[in-house]
Coordinates of C-alpha atoms in Angstrom, one line a residue:
X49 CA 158.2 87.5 17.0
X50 CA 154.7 88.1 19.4
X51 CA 153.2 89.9 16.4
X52 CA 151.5 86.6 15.4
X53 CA 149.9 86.3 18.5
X54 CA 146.1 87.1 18.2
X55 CA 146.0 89.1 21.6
X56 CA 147.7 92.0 19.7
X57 CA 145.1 92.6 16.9
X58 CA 142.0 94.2 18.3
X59 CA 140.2 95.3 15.0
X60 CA 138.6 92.9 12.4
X61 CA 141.0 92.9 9.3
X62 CA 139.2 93.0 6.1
X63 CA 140.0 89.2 4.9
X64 CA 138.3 88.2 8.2
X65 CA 135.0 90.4 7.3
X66 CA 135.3 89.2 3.7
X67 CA 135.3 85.5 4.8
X68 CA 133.2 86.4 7.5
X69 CA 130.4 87.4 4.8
X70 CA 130.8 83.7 3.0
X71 CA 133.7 84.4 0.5
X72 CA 137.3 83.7 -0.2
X73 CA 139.8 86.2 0.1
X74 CA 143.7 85.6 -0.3
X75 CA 146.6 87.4 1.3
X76 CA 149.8 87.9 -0.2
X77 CA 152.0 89.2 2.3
X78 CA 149.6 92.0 3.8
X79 CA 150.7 92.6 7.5
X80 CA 148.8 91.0 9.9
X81 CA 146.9 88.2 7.9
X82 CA 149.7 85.2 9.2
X83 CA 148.2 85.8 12.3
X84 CA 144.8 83.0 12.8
X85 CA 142.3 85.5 14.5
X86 CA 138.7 85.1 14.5
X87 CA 137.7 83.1 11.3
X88 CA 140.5 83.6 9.9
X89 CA 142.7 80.8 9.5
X90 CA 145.2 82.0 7.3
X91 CA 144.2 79.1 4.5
X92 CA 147.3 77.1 2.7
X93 CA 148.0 77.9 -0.7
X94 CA 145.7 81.8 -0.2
X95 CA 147.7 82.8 2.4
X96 CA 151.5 83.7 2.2
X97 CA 154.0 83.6 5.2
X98 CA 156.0 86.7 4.8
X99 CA 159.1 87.0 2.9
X100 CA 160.8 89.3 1.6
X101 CA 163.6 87.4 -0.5
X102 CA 160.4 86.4 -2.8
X103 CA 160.8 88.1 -6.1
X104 CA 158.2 90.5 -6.9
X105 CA 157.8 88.9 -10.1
X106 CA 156.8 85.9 -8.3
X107 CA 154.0 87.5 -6.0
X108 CA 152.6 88.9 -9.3
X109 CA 152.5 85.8 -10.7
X110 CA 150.7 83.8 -8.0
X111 CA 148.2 86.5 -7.7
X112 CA 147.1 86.0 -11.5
X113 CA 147.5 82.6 -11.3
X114 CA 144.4 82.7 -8.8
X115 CA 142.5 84.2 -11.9
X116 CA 143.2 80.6 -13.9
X117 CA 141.5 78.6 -10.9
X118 CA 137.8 77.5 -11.5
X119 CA 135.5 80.2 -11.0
X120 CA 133.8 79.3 -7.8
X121 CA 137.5 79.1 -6.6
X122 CA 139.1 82.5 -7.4
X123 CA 138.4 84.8 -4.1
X124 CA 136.4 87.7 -4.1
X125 CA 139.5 89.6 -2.5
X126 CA 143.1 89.6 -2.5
X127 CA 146.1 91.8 -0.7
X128 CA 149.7 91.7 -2.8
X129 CA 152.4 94.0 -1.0
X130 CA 155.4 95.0 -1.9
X131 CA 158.4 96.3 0.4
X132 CA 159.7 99.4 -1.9
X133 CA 159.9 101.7 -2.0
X134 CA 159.7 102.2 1.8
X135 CA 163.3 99.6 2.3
X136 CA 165.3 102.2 0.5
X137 CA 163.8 105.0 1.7
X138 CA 165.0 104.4 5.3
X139 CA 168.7 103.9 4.0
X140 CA 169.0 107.0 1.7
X141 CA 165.9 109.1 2.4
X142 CA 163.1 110.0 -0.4
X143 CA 165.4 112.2 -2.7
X144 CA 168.0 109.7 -3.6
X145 CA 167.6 108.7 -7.1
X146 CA 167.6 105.0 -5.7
X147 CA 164.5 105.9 -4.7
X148 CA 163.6 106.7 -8.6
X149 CA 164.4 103.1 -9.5
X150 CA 162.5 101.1 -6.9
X151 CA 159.8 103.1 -7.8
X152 CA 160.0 102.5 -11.1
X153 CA 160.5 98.5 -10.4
X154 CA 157.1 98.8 -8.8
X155 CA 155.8 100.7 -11.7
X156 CA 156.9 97.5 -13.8
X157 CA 155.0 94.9 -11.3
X158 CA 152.0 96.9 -11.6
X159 CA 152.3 96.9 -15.1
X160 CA 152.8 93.2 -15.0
X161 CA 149.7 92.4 -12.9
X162 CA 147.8 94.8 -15.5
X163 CA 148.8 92.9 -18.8
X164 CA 148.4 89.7 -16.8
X165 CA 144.3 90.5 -16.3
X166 CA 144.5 91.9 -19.9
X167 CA 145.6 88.5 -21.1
X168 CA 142.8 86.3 -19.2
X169 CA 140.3 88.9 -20.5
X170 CA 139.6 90.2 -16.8
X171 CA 140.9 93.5 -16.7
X172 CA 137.8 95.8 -16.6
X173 CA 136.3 93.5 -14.4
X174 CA 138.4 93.8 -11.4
X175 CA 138.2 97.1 -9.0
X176 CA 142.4 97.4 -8.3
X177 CA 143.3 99.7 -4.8
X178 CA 146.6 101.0 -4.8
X179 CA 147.6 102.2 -1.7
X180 CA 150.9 103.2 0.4
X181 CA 150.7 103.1 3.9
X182 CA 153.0 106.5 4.5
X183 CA 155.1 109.1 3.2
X184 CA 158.5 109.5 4.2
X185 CA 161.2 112.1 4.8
X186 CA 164.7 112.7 4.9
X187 CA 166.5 112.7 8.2
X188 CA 170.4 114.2 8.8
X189 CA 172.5 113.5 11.3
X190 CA 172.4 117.8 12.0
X191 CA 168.8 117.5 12.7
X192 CA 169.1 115.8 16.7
X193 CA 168.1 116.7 20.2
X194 CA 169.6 114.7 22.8
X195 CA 168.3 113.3 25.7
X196 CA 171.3 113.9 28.1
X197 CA 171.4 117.6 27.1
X198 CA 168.1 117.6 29.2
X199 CA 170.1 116.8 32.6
X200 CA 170.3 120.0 34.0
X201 CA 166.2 119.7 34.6
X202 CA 165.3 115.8 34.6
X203 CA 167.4 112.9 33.6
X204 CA 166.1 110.3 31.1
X205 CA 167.1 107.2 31.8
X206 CA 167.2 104.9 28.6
X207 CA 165.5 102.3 30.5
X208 CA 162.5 104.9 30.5
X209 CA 162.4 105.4 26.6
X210 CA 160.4 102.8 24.6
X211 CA 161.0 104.9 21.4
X212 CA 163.2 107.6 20.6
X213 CA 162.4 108.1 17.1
X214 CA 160.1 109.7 15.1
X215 CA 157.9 109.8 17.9
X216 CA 159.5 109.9 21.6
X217 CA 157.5 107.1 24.2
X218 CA 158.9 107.4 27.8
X219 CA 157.4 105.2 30.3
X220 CA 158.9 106.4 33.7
X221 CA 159.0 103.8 36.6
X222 CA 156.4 103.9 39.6
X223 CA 157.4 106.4 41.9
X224 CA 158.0 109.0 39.1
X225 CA 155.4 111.3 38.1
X226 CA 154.8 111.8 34.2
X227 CA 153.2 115.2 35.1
X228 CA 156.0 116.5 36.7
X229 CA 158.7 114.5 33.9
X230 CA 156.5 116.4 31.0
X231 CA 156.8 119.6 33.0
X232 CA 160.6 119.8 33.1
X233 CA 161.3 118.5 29.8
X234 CA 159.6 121.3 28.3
X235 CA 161.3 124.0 30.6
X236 CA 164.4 122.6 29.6
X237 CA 163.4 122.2 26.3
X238 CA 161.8 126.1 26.0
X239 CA 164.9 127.6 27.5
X240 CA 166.5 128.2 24.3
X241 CA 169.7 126.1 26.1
X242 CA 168.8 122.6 24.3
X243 CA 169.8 122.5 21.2
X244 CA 167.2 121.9 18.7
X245 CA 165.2 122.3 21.6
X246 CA 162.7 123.8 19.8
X247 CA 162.1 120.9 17.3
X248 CA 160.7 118.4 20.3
X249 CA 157.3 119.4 22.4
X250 CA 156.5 116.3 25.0
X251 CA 153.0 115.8 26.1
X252 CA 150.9 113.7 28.7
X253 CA 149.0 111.5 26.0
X254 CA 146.0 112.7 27.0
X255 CA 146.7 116.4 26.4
X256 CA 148.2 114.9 22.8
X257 CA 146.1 117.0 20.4
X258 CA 142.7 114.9 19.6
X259 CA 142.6 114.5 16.1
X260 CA 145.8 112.3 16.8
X261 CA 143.3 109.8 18.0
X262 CA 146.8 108.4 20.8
X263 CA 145.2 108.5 24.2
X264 CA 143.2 105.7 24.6
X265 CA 145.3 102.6 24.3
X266 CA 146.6 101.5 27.8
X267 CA 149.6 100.4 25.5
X268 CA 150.5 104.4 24.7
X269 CA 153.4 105.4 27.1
X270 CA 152.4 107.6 29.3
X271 CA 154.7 110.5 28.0
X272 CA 154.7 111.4 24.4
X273 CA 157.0 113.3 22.6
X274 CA 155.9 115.1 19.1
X275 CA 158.7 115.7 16.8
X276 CA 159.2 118.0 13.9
X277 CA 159.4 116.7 10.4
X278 CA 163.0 115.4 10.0
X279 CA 164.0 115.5 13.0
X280 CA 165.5 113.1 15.2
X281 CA 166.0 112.3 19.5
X282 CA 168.8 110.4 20.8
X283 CA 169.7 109.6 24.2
X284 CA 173.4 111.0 24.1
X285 CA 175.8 113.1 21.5
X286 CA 178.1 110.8 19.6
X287 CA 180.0 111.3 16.2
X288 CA 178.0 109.1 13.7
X289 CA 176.4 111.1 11.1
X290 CA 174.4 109.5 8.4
X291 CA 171.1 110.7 6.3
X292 CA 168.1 108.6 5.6
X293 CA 164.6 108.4 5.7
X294 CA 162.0 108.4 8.2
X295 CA 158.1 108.1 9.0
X296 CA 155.7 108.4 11.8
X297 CA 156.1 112.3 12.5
X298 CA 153.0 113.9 12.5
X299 CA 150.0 112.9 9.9
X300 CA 149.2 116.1 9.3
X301 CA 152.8 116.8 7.7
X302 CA 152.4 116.8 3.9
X303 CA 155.8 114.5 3.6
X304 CA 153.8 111.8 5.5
X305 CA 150.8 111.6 3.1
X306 CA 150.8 108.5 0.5
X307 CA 149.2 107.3 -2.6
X308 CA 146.0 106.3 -3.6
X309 CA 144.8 105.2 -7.1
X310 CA 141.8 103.1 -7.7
X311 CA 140.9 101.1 -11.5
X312 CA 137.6 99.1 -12.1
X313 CA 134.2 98.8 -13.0
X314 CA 133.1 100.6 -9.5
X315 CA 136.0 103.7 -10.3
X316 CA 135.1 106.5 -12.4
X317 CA 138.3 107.2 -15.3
X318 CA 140.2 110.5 -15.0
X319 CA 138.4 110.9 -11.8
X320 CA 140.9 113.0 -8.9
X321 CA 139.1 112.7 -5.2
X322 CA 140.4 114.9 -2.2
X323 CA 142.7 113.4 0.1
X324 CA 141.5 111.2 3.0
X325 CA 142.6 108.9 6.0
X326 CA 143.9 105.5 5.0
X327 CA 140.9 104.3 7.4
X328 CA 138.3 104.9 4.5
X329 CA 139.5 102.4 2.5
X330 CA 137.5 99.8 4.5
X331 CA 134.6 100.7 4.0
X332 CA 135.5 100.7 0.4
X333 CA 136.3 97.6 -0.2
X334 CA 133.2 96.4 1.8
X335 CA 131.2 98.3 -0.4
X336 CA 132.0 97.1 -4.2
X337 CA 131.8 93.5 -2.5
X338 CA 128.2 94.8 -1.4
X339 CA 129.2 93.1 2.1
X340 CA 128.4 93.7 5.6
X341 CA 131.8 95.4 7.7
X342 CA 132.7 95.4 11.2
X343 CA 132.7 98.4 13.3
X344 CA 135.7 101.0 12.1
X345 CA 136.5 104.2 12.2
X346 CA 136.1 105.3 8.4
X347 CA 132.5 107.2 7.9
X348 CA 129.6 105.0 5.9
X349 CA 129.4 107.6 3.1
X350 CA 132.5 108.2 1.9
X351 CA 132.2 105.1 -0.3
X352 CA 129.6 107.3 -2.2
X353 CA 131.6 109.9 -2.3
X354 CA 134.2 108.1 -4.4
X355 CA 132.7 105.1 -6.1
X356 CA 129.9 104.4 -9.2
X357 CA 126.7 103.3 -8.0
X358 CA 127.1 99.3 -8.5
X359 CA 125.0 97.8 -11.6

């Protein structure tokens, strides 16, 4: 329940740029905009308090319904979210053909919001983003490395863990040296007599390869553990066994890649683009509404790279 409290957000989220910049912008559920951060107020009536019992039909709807306000009214930007496929994913995993039908429930919304601008006229005026925030990937009970089995050469405590999985975070208390922690978990973890042992490679975060960009934060656990795709830790054996989904393994795995599709005036048709980090899209957005952005980590000319030059 903290994660409304500004102290947690250290970037400058794209509705506060846009109203930063002089225009409206309206949030429909998008994580972090409930939070009041800058000048960003979370205004009533743009600005929805998450809930996910809300019909999706019903977030469509008061998206387009913004379209009907007077023209100096409608904002210049607007977030709608939706919860699926991602919900069932972590029950059944990403190959369960419940998965086929949420997807294709979203497949209807989108269609809905697109007949919706059709009808006001609006349609080819409006640049649309599409974007998924991850990938996901089946997880089986057969695919676990426990914690305990580690004994014989350092014992976790489950007070130590902050996260088991799909990325291990061990804080160990003062008196107990990471370094030497890291050290034995990978002898026991090397010695062929873990098992799955193989599956699990802990790191000081600072020796964390770079282009994982998880070493600065004083907020990273000092001991990280990297897990293979679809695999899971746990602190002791036991006899559940389920299978379900999972994300937050490595970004570099292809099952943790998402979607991007783009529509509008600014988007050429037909057009495929080579895949890039979800931190682009920034500097996107900032472009088409020819506004100034904060600081970020996306690169300046990869709007270029993707976009029409604007009329």
């Amino acid at each position: 329940m903290g994660s409304h409290d500004p102290k947690w957000w250290l970037g400058e989220p794209i509705w506060e740029t846009v109203v930063n910049n002089g225009l409206k912008a309206s949030t429909y559920f998008w994580p972090g905009a409930e939070v009041k951060k800058g000048s960003w107020t979370c205004p009533k009536g743009l600005c929805m308090f998450y809930n996910s019992s809300l019909p999706f039909q019903e977030r469509v709807d008061s998206v387009l319904n913004y379209f009907d306000l007077p023209s100096d009214e409608i904002p210049s930007f607007m977030t709608l979210y939706f919860e699926d496929p991602d919900h069932q994913g972590h029950k059944v995993g990403p190959d369960d053909p419940r998965i086929t039908e949420a997807v294709a429930r979203i497949d209807t919304m989108i269609g809905r919001l697109i007949s919706g601008l059709e009808k006001r006229g609006v349609f080819e005026d409006v640049n649309i983003i599409f974007v998924g925030d991850h990938g996901m990937v089946g997880t089986c009970d057969k695919k676990l490395i426990f914690l305990d089995d580690l004994a014989k050469w350092v014992e976790i405590s489950k007070e130590w863990v902050q996260s088991y999985s799909p990325l291990l975070a061990i804080y160990p208390p003062p008196g107990v040296s990471p370094k030497d922690v890291v050290g034995k978990m990978n002898e026991g973890l090397k010695s062929g007599n873990v098992d799955n042992g193989e599956y699990l490679r802990v790191y000081l975060k600072e020796d964390l390869p770079a282009r994982l960009h998880y070493s600065e934060s004083d907020r990273i656990p000092p001991i990280i553990g990297l897990i293979k795709e679809g695999f899971k830790v746990e602190q002791k054996r036991s006899k559940r066994q389920e299978c379900g989904g999972s994300h937050g393994y490595d970004n570099a795995v292809f099952s943790m890649r998402s979607v991007f599709i783009a529509h509008g005036p600014r988007f050429g048709r037909g057009r495929k683009v080579p895949s890039f980090e979800n931190v682009e899209i920034y500097n996107l957005v900032t472009n088409i509404l020819n506004i100034q952005g904060a600081p970020n980590n996306g690169t300046s000319s990869f709007p270029e790279s993707i976009l029409l030059p604007s009329h």
